[in-house]
Amino acid sequence: MAQKTLLNQRDCAVTISRLCHQINEVHVPWDRTVLVGLQPRGAKLLKALVAQLEAEFATGPVANGLLDITFHRDDFRRREEPLAASPTEMNVLIEGKRVIIIDDVLYTGRSVRAALDALGDFGRPERVELCVLIDRRFSRELPIQPDYSGRRVDALNHERVRLNWSGSTLESVLLESPEYAPKR
Amino acid sequence: MPQNAKLQSRHLLGLQHVPAEDIQLILQWAGHFKEVINRPIKRVPSLRDLTVANLFFENSTRTRLSFELAEKRLSADVVNFSASTSSVKKGETLNDTVSNILAMKVDLVVIRHSEAGVAHFLADRVPAHVVNAGDGTHEHPTQALLDAFTMQERIGSLEGKKVVIVGDILHSRVALSNIFGLQKLGVHVAVTGPSTLIPRAISELGVEVIDSLDDALEWADVANVLRVQHERMDRAFFPSIREYHKRYGITMDRLNRLKQVPLILHPGPINRGVELTSEVADSPYAAILNQVENGVAVRMAVLYLLASQSAPQNVV
């Protein structure tokens, strides 16, 4: 397995900090914004963003929730592996709010499509934006693009982007390529 | 956590042959669905390309409503069938009724019947997934699963806990499914009730028989109180309802004498003043309405997990 480092620890800190600046610029004052992390892998990024926003941008408590999209996915009964669900913790109101969906990697866009559907179960937001740490370009299967992205990456379909978290700190982002590309 | 596991069986016919991991899996998914049914919009699109037939050859209100609600909350198409308004009255056989319904391309069948084994009979003959919603005095697996889910929710992990099933064990499919299911979750199960309503062979299932209701309640963490099934009694099993209530009815006085009051479950419908007094049924010791709410979540989990086993047809 070949590995390439996309972001080292310093890059990670700089990137998350930049995302916070960009989000804050659009969303100040913070009374109408809700951050929603996608389970399972968007949860840690959500926590990191919320912590940094609250600590460095005088946002006050940032309303946030975790959304599981399992039951809204479009590949139910179409894959070998059954889907796994994670808890949804949406103890916030999103009706009329400005929602930012937070996820780690944007790839085909299908998770985000499902998330938009799932979000609708909790109310009608005024506006929905998308923030991802890694945007895999040229691999979209749906017309979905991020509003905030940490790093754009060109990756082949059989390659994987992996985020290494140590507790609540993002240590590195790697691009992993298997020796043999699976047949498509 | 067996997050990614699949159910091992294509059908849910009874808990006797369901492995413990499958029961755990269903309970775990029921937790996810409980969150779904507490959302402002209580519906997810998972089963939108599936059709479910509810075949109720025996009367039922709550189980049928609960299944129907579960199916609708998963966005399945639902067809209902009840024996009293159908061609069964005109003399059609079970086999014919079922083949006719399946010719309508049904993916899942939920069946209740007054004869034991009907769900098994069906499972051998039809390509759909079959869920047993009660077959005679045999099994009622989703009821036992929702009982276990409710217990878990109220008293935590069931490993090593003590559950007593009270009352009409002989005619109860709930009792049998509870025994099979709870034992697989590591629960000590006992029964108590009039000796005429306790099957003689029950101890072969590893179930303790406790004679006195007071001793049983003192021993147990949970009391699952069953309904006296007058409709299945072809002769007198106890002298009178009053006598039954006096010896095996749960009253506040009885509970007040205990060191610790067990959690009270009842599969419904309650004969108020027979198995339970109204005071007990409406007290915080009872989790009867929790059971009803959890029933929908548990049935959603069962339908979802069964449906996930087969790929959609005629898509490509």
Short mmCIF file of C-alpha atoms in Angstrom, two decimals:
data_model
loop_
_atom_site.label_atom_id
_atom_site.label_comp_id
_atom_site.label_asym_id
_atom_site.label_seq_id
_atom_site.Cartn_x
_atom_site.Cartn_y
_atom_site.Cartn_z
CA MET A 1 0.00 0.00 0.00
CA ALA A 2 1.47 3.31 -1.07
CA GLN A 3 0.82 6.31 1.15
CA LYS A 4 1.08 9.98 0.46
CA THR A 5 0.65 12.69 3.08
CA LEU A 6 -1.87 15.28 1.97
CA LEU A 7 -1.77 17.33 5.16
CA ASN A 8 0.74 17.06 8.01
CA GLN A 9 -0.09 18.11 11.55
CA ARG A 10 0.77 21.76 10.97
CA ASP A 11 -1.23 21.87 7.73
CA CYS A 12 -4.19 20.36 9.54
CA ALA A 13 -4.16 23.06 12.22
CA VAL A 14 -3.78 25.84 9.64
CA THR A 15 -6.57 24.41 7.47
CA ILE A 16 -9.08 24.01 10.29
CA SER A 17 -8.25 27.50 11.48
CA ARG A 18 -8.80 28.88 7.98
CA LEU A 19 -12.17 27.13 7.71
CA CYS A 20 -13.19 28.77 10.99
CA HIS A 21 -12.21 32.20 9.66
CA GLN A 22 -14.16 31.69 6.46
CA ILE A 23 -17.26 30.41 8.23
CA ASN A 24 -17.12 33.17 10.83
CA GLU A 25 -16.83 35.84 8.16
CA VAL A 26 -20.15 34.77 6.63
CA HIS A 27 -22.02 33.82 9.78
CA VAL A 28 -21.26 36.53 12.30
CA PRO A 29 -23.42 37.30 14.32
CA TRP A 30 -23.88 33.67 15.37
CA ASP A 31 -27.48 33.67 16.53
CA ARG A 32 -29.00 32.01 13.46
CA THR A 33 -26.41 29.41 12.48
CA VAL A 34 -26.37 25.69 13.24
CA LEU A 35 -23.49 23.33 12.47
CA VAL A 36 -24.55 19.79 11.63
CA GLY A 37 -21.91 17.04 11.47
CA LEU A 38 -22.54 13.91 9.44
CA GLN A 39 -22.15 10.64 11.33
CA PRO A 40 -19.82 8.97 11.75
CA ARG A 41 -16.81 10.68 10.24
CA GLY A 42 -17.95 14.30 10.25
CA ALA A 43 -18.42 14.23 14.03
CA LYS A 44 -14.82 14.89 15.00
CA LEU A 45 -14.38 17.68 12.50
CA LEU A 46 -17.59 19.25 13.83
CA LYS A 47 -16.26 19.17 17.39
CA ALA A 48 -12.94 20.64 16.32
CA LEU A 49 -14.62 23.48 14.42
CA VAL A 50 -17.08 24.24 17.23
CA ALA A 51 -14.31 24.26 19.84
CA GLN A 52 -12.13 26.61 17.83
CA LEU A 53 -14.99 28.92 16.84
CA GLU A 54 -16.12 29.26 20.44
CA ALA A 55 -12.58 29.77 21.73
CA GLU A 56 -11.23 32.22 19.19
CA PHE A 57 -14.13 34.01 17.56
CA ALA A 58 -16.34 35.08 20.47
CA THR A 59 -19.27 33.29 18.86
CA GLY A 60 -20.86 32.29 22.13
CA PRO A 61 -22.11 28.69 22.25
CA VAL A 62 -22.38 27.42 18.67
CA ALA A 63 -25.57 25.43 18.10
CA ASN A 64 -24.68 22.03 16.67
CA GLY A 65 -25.98 18.54 16.09
CA LEU A 66 -25.01 15.18 14.66
CA LEU A 67 -26.98 13.67 11.82
CA ASP A 68 -26.99 10.04 10.73
CA ILE A 69 -28.00 9.54 7.12
CA THR A 70 -28.20 5.74 6.98
CA PHE A 71 -31.95 5.56 6.46
CA HIS A 72 -31.84 8.13 3.67
CA ARG A 73 -29.07 6.59 1.61
CA ASP A 74 -29.82 5.55 -1.95
CA ASP A 75 -27.73 2.35 -1.90
CA PHE A 76 -29.87 0.44 0.63
CA ARG A 77 -30.29 -3.15 -0.62
CA ARG A 78 -27.79 -2.45 -3.39
CA ARG A 79 -24.53 -3.26 -1.69
CA GLU A 80 -22.89 -6.38 -0.33
CA GLU A 81 -22.22 -4.99 3.12
CA PRO A 82 -25.25 -3.91 5.13
CA LEU A 83 -25.23 -0.27 6.16
CA ALA A 84 -24.32 0.63 9.72
CA ALA A 85 -26.22 3.30 11.58
CA SER A 86 -24.88 5.74 14.15
CA PRO A 87 -26.88 7.80 16.63
CA THR A 88 -28.46 11.06 15.50
CA GLU A 89 -28.21 13.82 18.09
CA MET A 90 -30.20 16.73 16.78
CA ASN A 91 -31.15 18.64 19.90
CA VAL A 92 -31.26 21.90 17.97
CA LEU A 93 -33.95 23.62 15.97
CA ILE A 94 -33.07 24.20 12.33
CA GLU A 95 -36.34 25.74 11.18
CA GLY A 96 -35.47 29.09 9.60
CA LYS A 97 -31.79 28.72 10.56
CA ARG A 98 -28.66 28.81 8.45
CA VAL A 99 -27.28 25.29 8.51
CA ILE A 100 -23.74 24.26 7.66
CA ILE A 101 -23.31 20.56 6.93
CA ILE A 102 -19.89 19.37 8.11
CA ASP A 103 -18.19 16.28 6.73
CA ASP A 104 -14.63 15.06 6.40
CA VAL A 105 -14.37 14.08 2.74
CA LEU A 106 -16.59 15.03 -0.18
CA TYR A 107 -16.44 12.30 -2.81
CA THR A 108 -19.44 11.28 -4.92
CA GLY A 109 -21.81 13.72 -3.22
CA ARG A 110 -24.32 10.99 -2.42
CA SER A 111 -23.91 11.33 1.35
CA VAL A 112 -24.64 15.02 1.09
CA ARG A 113 -27.72 14.32 -1.01
CA ALA A 114 -28.92 11.93 1.69
CA ALA A 115 -28.06 14.48 4.37
CA LEU A 116 -30.18 17.14 2.67
CA ASP A 117 -33.11 14.71 2.77
CA ALA A 118 -32.47 13.72 6.37
CA LEU A 119 -32.16 17.36 7.39
CA GLY A 120 -35.63 17.97 6.00
CA ASP A 121 -37.01 15.67 8.73
CA PHE A 122 -36.08 18.27 11.33
CA GLY A 123 -37.46 21.38 9.67
CA ARG A 124 -36.92 23.82 6.83
CA PRO A 125 -33.66 25.74 7.16
CA GLU A 126 -33.35 29.18 5.61
CA ARG A 127 -30.20 28.09 3.82
CA VAL A 128 -27.87 25.09 3.80
CA GLU A 129 -24.14 25.23 3.16
CA LEU A 130 -21.51 22.53 2.95
CA CYS A 131 -18.10 22.50 4.63
CA VAL A 132 -15.63 19.66 4.03
CA LEU A 133 -12.02 19.17 4.96
CA ILE A 134 -11.09 17.31 1.78
CA ASP A 135 -12.79 17.82 -1.57
CA ARG A 136 -12.02 15.00 -4.02
CA ARG A 137 -12.35 16.78 -7.31
CA PHE A 138 -13.67 15.24 -10.53
CA SER A 139 -15.35 12.35 -8.74
CA ARG A 140 -18.83 13.78 -8.20
CA GLU A 141 -21.86 11.72 -9.23
CA LEU A 142 -24.32 14.45 -8.30
CA PRO A 143 -24.28 18.23 -8.81
CA ILE A 144 -23.05 19.09 -5.30
CA GLN A 145 -20.13 21.39 -4.45
CA PRO A 146 -18.74 22.60 -1.12
CA ASP A 147 -19.03 26.18 0.11
CA TYR A 148 -15.96 25.79 2.31
CA SER A 149 -13.24 23.25 1.61
CA GLY A 150 -9.97 22.62 3.38
CA ARG A 151 -8.00 21.07 0.55
CA ARG A 152 -8.86 20.02 -2.98
CA VAL A 153 -7.41 16.68 -3.96
CA ASP A 154 -7.20 14.76 -7.20
CA ALA A 155 -7.52 11.09 -6.32
CA LEU A 156 -8.29 8.00 -8.37
CA ASN A 157 -11.41 6.06 -7.57
CA HIS A 158 -9.65 3.13 -5.91
CA GLU A 159 -7.63 5.41 -3.66
CA ARG A 160 -8.79 6.34 -0.18
CA VAL A 161 -8.41 9.50 1.85
CA ARG A 162 -7.78 8.79 5.52
CA LEU A 163 -7.93 11.23 8.43
CA ASN A 164 -5.85 10.37 11.49
CA TRP A 165 -7.27 11.80 14.67
CA SER A 166 -5.51 11.67 18.00
CA GLY A 167 -8.26 12.47 20.48
CA SER A 168 -9.74 15.72 19.22
CA THR A 169 -6.65 16.78 17.25
CA LEU A 170 -6.29 16.04 13.57
CA GLU A 171 -2.75 14.74 13.10
CA SER A 172 -2.58 14.04 9.40
CA VAL A 173 -4.54 13.35 6.25
CA LEU A 174 -3.21 10.56 4.03
CA LEU A 175 -3.95 9.34 0.54
CA GLU A 176 -3.71 5.56 0.38
CA SER A 177 -3.35 3.65 -2.88
CA PRO A 178 -3.63 -0.15 -2.91
CA GLU A 179 -0.94 -1.96 -4.95
CA TYR A 180 -3.50 -3.44 -7.28
CA ALA A 181 -6.31 -1.33 -8.50
CA PRO A 182 -9.60 -3.23 -8.31
CA LYS A 183 -11.33 -3.82 -11.63
CA ARG A 184 -14.06 -1.31 -12.31
CA MET B 1 -20.45 -3.91 18.62
CA PRO B 2 -21.73 -6.04 15.75
CA GLN B 3 -22.48 -2.86 13.80
CA ASN B 4 -22.11 -4.39 10.38
CA ALA B 5 -23.65 -7.78 11.05
CA LYS B 6 -26.54 -9.13 9.03
CA LEU B 7 -29.42 -11.19 10.34
CA GLN B 8 -28.71 -14.86 9.81
CA SER B 9 -32.23 -15.84 8.86
CA ARG B 10 -34.39 -14.68 5.96
CA HIS B 11 -37.47 -14.74 8.17
CA LEU B 12 -38.48 -13.97 11.73
CA LEU B 13 -40.65 -16.94 12.67
CA GLY B 14 -39.87 -17.30 16.35
CA LEU B 15 -37.04 -16.65 18.78
CA GLN B 16 -36.36 -20.31 19.52
CA HIS B 17 -33.87 -20.68 16.68
CA VAL B 18 -32.68 -17.09 16.39
CA PRO B 19 -29.08 -16.68 17.55
CA ALA B 20 -28.37 -14.25 20.40
CA GLU B 21 -26.36 -11.97 18.08
CA ASP B 22 -29.40 -11.47 15.87
CA ILE B 23 -31.51 -10.49 18.86
CA GLN B 24 -28.84 -8.02 19.96
CA LEU B 25 -28.65 -6.64 16.44
CA ILE B 26 -32.40 -6.05 16.27
CA LEU B 27 -32.43 -4.36 19.68
CA GLN B 28 -29.54 -2.15 18.69
CA TRP B 29 -31.24 -1.05 15.47
CA ALA B 30 -34.48 -0.51 17.34
CA GLY B 31 -32.60 2.17 19.28
CA HIS B 32 -31.82 3.99 16.04
CA PHE B 33 -35.42 3.76 14.90
CA LYS B 34 -36.71 4.99 18.24
CA GLU B 35 -34.76 8.17 17.58
CA VAL B 36 -36.34 8.35 14.10
CA ILE B 37 -39.91 8.09 15.43
CA ASN B 38 -39.24 10.93 17.84
CA ARG B 39 -38.24 13.31 15.04
CA PRO B 40 -40.58 16.05 13.89
CA ILE B 41 -40.98 14.10 10.63
CA LYS B 42 -41.13 10.47 11.64
CA ARG B 43 -40.56 8.91 8.30
CA VAL B 44 -37.50 7.64 6.46
CA PRO B 45 -37.43 6.45 2.85
CA SER B 46 -35.55 3.16 3.32
CA LEU B 47 -38.26 0.73 2.18
CA ARG B 48 -39.85 2.95 -0.44
CA ASP B 49 -39.48 0.32 -3.20
CA LEU B 50 -41.01 -2.50 -1.15
CA THR B 51 -44.51 -3.79 -0.55
CA VAL B 52 -45.55 -5.37 2.73
CA ALA B 53 -48.67 -7.49 3.17
CA ASN B 54 -50.19 -7.70 6.64
CA LEU B 55 -52.16 -10.94 6.77
CA PHE B 56 -54.22 -11.04 9.93
CA PHE B 57 -56.20 -14.25 10.12
CA GLU B 58 -56.86 -13.52 13.77
CA ASN B 59 -58.09 -10.33 15.38
CA SER B 60 -55.57 -7.83 16.52
CA THR B 61 -55.56 -4.12 17.13
CA ARG B 62 -52.30 -3.10 18.59
CA THR B 63 -49.95 -5.49 16.84
CA ARG B 64 -51.51 -4.71 13.51
CA LEU B 65 -51.46 -0.97 14.03
CA SER B 66 -47.92 -1.18 15.26
CA PHE B 67 -46.76 -3.14 12.21
CA GLU B 68 -48.63 -0.85 9.90
CA LEU B 69 -47.13 2.23 11.48
CA ALA B 70 -43.66 0.69 11.33
CA GLU B 71 -44.10 -0.09 7.64
CA LYS B 72 -45.39 3.37 6.85
CA ARG B 73 -42.61 5.05 8.79
CA LEU B 74 -40.16 3.15 6.60
CA SER B 75 -42.09 4.33 3.52
CA ALA B 76 -43.13 0.84 2.39
CA ASP B 77 -46.35 0.28 0.47
CA VAL B 78 -48.78 -1.54 2.72
CA VAL B 79 -51.65 -3.88 1.93
CA ASN B 80 -53.88 -5.11 4.71
CA PHE B 81 -55.82 -8.29 4.86
CA SER B 82 -58.09 -9.45 7.60
CA ALA B 83 -59.77 -12.81 7.59
CA SER B 84 -63.17 -11.54 8.61
CA THR B 85 -63.59 -9.48 5.44
CA SER B 86 -61.92 -11.79 2.93
CA SER B 87 -62.41 -14.84 0.76
CA VAL B 88 -61.31 -17.08 3.61
CA LYS B 89 -64.94 -16.78 4.62
CA LYS B 90 -65.82 -18.17 1.20
CA GLY B 91 -63.74 -21.27 1.79
CA GLU B 92 -60.42 -20.43 0.18
CA THR B 93 -57.44 -22.38 1.54
CA LEU B 94 -54.48 -20.67 3.19
CA ASN B 95 -52.23 -21.76 0.34
CA ASP B 96 -54.48 -20.18 -2.27
CA THR B 97 -54.98 -16.98 -0.33
CA VAL B 98 -51.26 -16.63 0.02
CA SER B 99 -50.38 -17.43 -3.59
CA ASN B 100 -52.91 -14.87 -4.70
CA ILE B 101 -51.40 -12.23 -2.51
CA LEU B 102 -47.91 -13.06 -3.66
CA ALA B 103 -48.95 -12.86 -7.29
CA MET B 104 -49.35 -9.21 -6.44
CA LYS B 105 -45.53 -9.06 -5.93
CA VAL B 106 -45.24 -8.62 -2.22
CA ASP B 107 -41.74 -8.46 -0.70
CA LEU B 108 -42.52 -8.98 2.97
CA VAL B 109 -45.38 -10.79 4.66
CA VAL B 110 -46.46 -10.18 8.24
CA ILE B 111 -48.77 -12.97 9.34
CA ARG B 112 -50.92 -13.71 12.36
CA HIS B 113 -52.93 -16.88 12.56
CA SER B 114 -54.72 -18.85 15.25
CA GLU B 115 -52.84 -22.04 14.33
CA ALA B 116 -49.27 -22.67 15.46
CA GLY B 117 -46.76 -23.11 12.65
CA VAL B 118 -48.54 -21.14 9.94
CA ALA B 119 -45.65 -18.71 9.59
CA HIS B 120 -43.25 -21.64 9.08
CA PHE B 121 -45.61 -23.15 6.53
CA LEU B 122 -45.60 -19.90 4.62
CA ALA B 123 -41.85 -19.37 4.85
CA ASP B 124 -41.27 -22.70 3.09
CA ARG B 125 -43.57 -21.80 0.23
CA VAL B 126 -43.16 -18.15 -0.65
CA PRO B 127 -40.20 -16.13 -1.89
CA ALA B 128 -41.05 -13.18 0.42
CA HIS B 129 -39.57 -12.55 3.87
CA VAL B 130 -42.01 -13.74 6.52
CA VAL B 131 -42.52 -12.13 9.93
CA ASN B 132 -44.57 -14.04 12.47
CA ALA B 133 -46.98 -11.70 14.25
CA GLY B 134 -48.32 -14.47 16.45
CA ASP B 135 -49.18 -18.05 15.55
CA GLY B 136 -51.67 -19.67 17.90
CA THR B 137 -50.15 -20.43 21.27
CA HIS B 138 -46.70 -20.87 19.76
CA GLU B 139 -44.63 -17.69 19.33
CA HIS B 140 -44.95 -13.93 19.03
CA PRO B 141 -41.34 -12.89 18.44
CA THR B 142 -41.74 -9.14 17.91
CA GLN B 143 -43.63 -8.84 21.20
CA ALA B 144 -40.78 -10.56 23.04
CA LEU B 145 -38.26 -8.31 21.30
CA LEU B 146 -40.11 -5.16 22.30
CA ASP B 147 -40.43 -6.48 25.85
CA ALA B 148 -36.67 -7.04 25.95
CA PHE B 149 -36.04 -3.60 24.43
CA THR B 150 -38.29 -1.95 27.01
CA MET B 151 -36.62 -3.82 29.88
CA GLN B 152 -33.20 -2.83 28.59
CA GLU B 153 -34.28 0.78 28.32
CA ARG B 154 -35.60 0.87 31.88
CA ILE B 155 -33.13 -1.32 33.82
CA GLY B 156 -30.01 -1.48 31.60
CA SER B 157 -28.24 -4.61 30.39
CA LEU B 158 -30.30 -7.76 30.89
CA GLU B 159 -27.36 -10.10 31.53
CA GLY B 160 -27.97 -11.83 34.87
CA LYS B 161 -31.29 -10.05 35.51
CA LYS B 162 -34.40 -11.87 36.75
CA VAL B 163 -37.72 -11.83 34.95
CA VAL B 164 -40.90 -13.51 36.09
CA ILE B 165 -43.77 -14.15 33.68
CA VAL B 166 -47.08 -14.02 35.51
CA GLY B 167 -50.39 -15.67 34.70
CA ASP B 168 -51.68 -17.63 31.74
CA ILE B 169 -48.50 -19.29 30.52
CA LEU B 170 -50.29 -22.20 28.88
CA HIS B 171 -52.10 -20.20 26.23
CA SER B 172 -49.45 -17.56 25.78
CA ARG B 173 -47.27 -17.19 22.72
CA VAL B 174 -45.82 -14.11 24.40
CA ALA B 175 -44.59 -16.26 27.28
CA LEU B 176 -42.85 -18.74 25.00
CA SER B 177 -41.13 -16.10 22.88
CA ASN B 178 -40.14 -14.22 26.04
CA ILE B 179 -38.59 -17.35 27.50
CA PHE B 180 -36.58 -18.17 24.36
CA GLY B 181 -35.50 -14.59 23.76
CA LEU B 182 -34.67 -13.56 27.32
CA GLN B 183 -32.69 -16.72 28.05
CA LYS B 184 -30.49 -15.96 25.04
CA LEU B 185 -29.81 -12.52 26.52
CA GLY B 186 -28.61 -14.14 29.74
CA VAL B 187 -31.77 -13.57 31.80
CA HIS B 188 -33.02 -15.92 34.54
CA VAL B 189 -36.64 -16.59 33.68
CA ALA B 190 -39.30 -17.85 36.07
CA VAL B 191 -43.05 -18.28 35.75
CA THR B 192 -45.86 -18.02 38.24
CA GLY B 193 -49.61 -18.52 37.92
CA PRO B 194 -52.41 -20.98 38.63
CA SER B 195 -50.96 -24.47 38.28
CA THR B 196 -53.60 -25.32 35.69
CA LEU B 197 -52.18 -22.59 33.46
CA ILE B 198 -48.53 -23.64 33.78
CA PRO B 199 -47.52 -26.25 31.18
CA ARG B 200 -46.13 -29.35 32.85
CA ALA B 201 -43.03 -29.46 30.63
CA ILE B 202 -42.03 -25.85 31.26
CA SER B 203 -39.09 -26.77 33.52
CA GLU B 204 -37.47 -28.52 30.55
CA LEU B 205 -36.91 -25.06 29.09
CA GLY B 206 -34.79 -24.16 32.12
CA VAL B 207 -37.57 -22.07 33.61
CA GLU B 208 -38.18 -21.98 37.34
CA VAL B 209 -41.77 -22.28 38.61
CA ILE B 210 -42.56 -20.10 41.62
CA ASP B 211 -45.85 -20.86 43.36
CA SER B 212 -46.53 -17.68 45.24
CA LEU B 213 -46.90 -14.41 43.39
CA ASP B 214 -45.45 -12.48 46.34
CA ASP B 215 -42.27 -14.58 46.34
CA ALA B 216 -42.01 -14.18 42.59
CA LEU B 217 -42.34 -10.38 42.74
CA GLU B 218 -39.77 -10.19 45.55
CA TRP B 219 -37.33 -12.25 43.46
CA ALA B 220 -37.75 -10.49 40.13
CA ASP B 221 -36.32 -7.35 38.53
CA VAL B 222 -39.13 -7.38 35.99
CA ALA B 223 -42.62 -8.89 36.06
CA ASN B 224 -44.13 -9.51 32.64
CA VAL B 225 -47.81 -9.88 33.40
CA LEU B 226 -49.86 -11.74 30.80
CA ARG B 227 -53.46 -11.34 29.85
CA VAL B 228 -55.87 -14.08 30.85
CA GLN B 229 -56.87 -15.40 27.44
CA HIS B 230 -60.52 -16.25 27.91
CA GLU B 231 -60.94 -16.82 24.18
CA ARG B 232 -58.48 -19.72 24.17
CA MET B 233 -59.91 -21.44 27.24
CA ASP B 234 -62.15 -24.31 26.28
CA ARG B 235 -62.82 -25.19 29.90
CA ALA B 236 -62.52 -23.63 33.37
CA PHE B 237 -58.87 -23.35 34.39
CA PHE B 238 -59.58 -21.48 37.61
CA PRO B 239 -62.72 -21.14 39.73
CA SER B 240 -63.55 -17.51 39.00
CA ILE B 241 -62.10 -14.22 37.83
CA ARG B 242 -62.38 -12.97 41.41
CA GLU B 243 -60.40 -15.91 42.69
CA TYR B 244 -57.76 -15.35 40.01
CA HIS B 245 -57.45 -11.69 40.89
CA LYS B 246 -57.15 -12.49 44.56
CA ARG B 247 -54.26 -14.90 44.09
CA TYR B 248 -52.52 -13.70 40.93
CA GLY B 249 -53.72 -10.14 40.40
CA ILE B 250 -51.14 -7.41 41.02
CA THR B 251 -52.40 -4.68 43.34
CA MET B 252 -50.78 -1.65 44.93
CA ASP B 253 -51.05 -3.31 48.35
CA ARG B 254 -49.04 -6.24 47.10
CA LEU B 255 -46.38 -3.98 45.60
CA ASN B 256 -46.20 -1.81 48.73
CA ARG B 257 -45.23 -4.85 50.78
CA LEU B 258 -42.14 -5.52 48.62
CA LYS B 259 -38.64 -4.35 49.47
CA GLN B 260 -38.14 -3.38 45.85
CA VAL B 261 -40.87 -3.13 43.25
CA PRO B 262 -40.07 -4.79 39.92
CA LEU B 263 -40.74 -3.15 36.59
CA ILE B 264 -44.20 -4.18 35.38
CA LEU B 265 -44.81 -5.07 31.73
CA HIS B 266 -48.03 -6.20 30.08
CA PRO B 267 -48.43 -7.07 26.38
CA GLY B 268 -51.98 -5.68 26.35
CA PRO B 269 -54.87 -5.52 26.10
CA ILE B 270 -55.17 -5.30 29.89
CA ASN B 271 -58.12 -6.85 31.69
CA ARG B 272 -58.20 -4.07 34.29
CA GLY B 273 -58.97 -5.47 37.70
CA VAL B 274 -57.99 -9.01 36.71
CA GLU B 275 -54.23 -9.27 36.09
CA LEU B 276 -53.51 -5.71 37.18
CA THR B 277 -55.52 -3.11 39.01
CA SER B 278 -55.91 0.22 37.25
CA GLU B 279 -53.83 1.82 39.95
CA VAL B 280 -50.85 -0.43 39.11
CA ALA B 281 -51.33 -0.20 35.34
CA ASP B 282 -51.22 3.59 35.49
CA SER B 283 -48.39 3.82 38.03
CA PRO B 284 -44.79 4.68 37.22
CA TYR B 285 -43.84 1.05 37.97
CA ALA B 286 -45.59 0.01 34.76
CA ALA B 287 -43.91 0.47 31.37
CA ILE B 288 -46.95 -0.53 29.34
CA LEU B 289 -47.12 2.57 27.18
CA ASN B 290 -43.35 2.48 26.66
CA GLN B 291 -43.88 -1.02 25.30
CA VAL B 292 -46.38 0.27 22.76
CA GLU B 293 -44.05 3.04 21.61
CA ASN B 294 -41.07 0.69 21.44
CA GLY B 295 -43.13 -1.82 19.48
CA VAL B 296 -43.05 0.43 16.45
CA ALA B 297 -39.28 0.94 16.69
CA VAL B 298 -38.59 -2.77 17.15
CA ARG B 299 -40.80 -3.72 14.20
CA MET B 300 -39.11 -1.10 12.05
CA ALA B 301 -35.77 -2.70 12.93
CA VAL B 302 -37.03 -6.19 12.06
CA LEU B 303 -38.49 -5.13 8.72
CA TYR B 304 -35.47 -3.03 7.83
CA LEU B 305 -32.96 -5.76 8.65
CA LEU B 306 -34.91 -8.42 6.77
CA ALA B 307 -35.38 -6.17 3.75
CA SER B 308 -31.67 -5.34 3.65
CA GLN B 309 -30.93 -8.98 2.83
CA SER B 310 -32.32 -8.95 -0.68
CA ALA B 311 -31.42 -6.76 -3.61
CA PRO B 312 -34.16 -4.92 -5.49
CA GLN B 313 -35.48 -6.75 -8.52
CA ASN B 314 -36.19 -5.50 -12.00
CA VAL B 315 -34.00 -2.44 -11.48
CA VAL B 316 -31.54 -3.21 -14.26
#
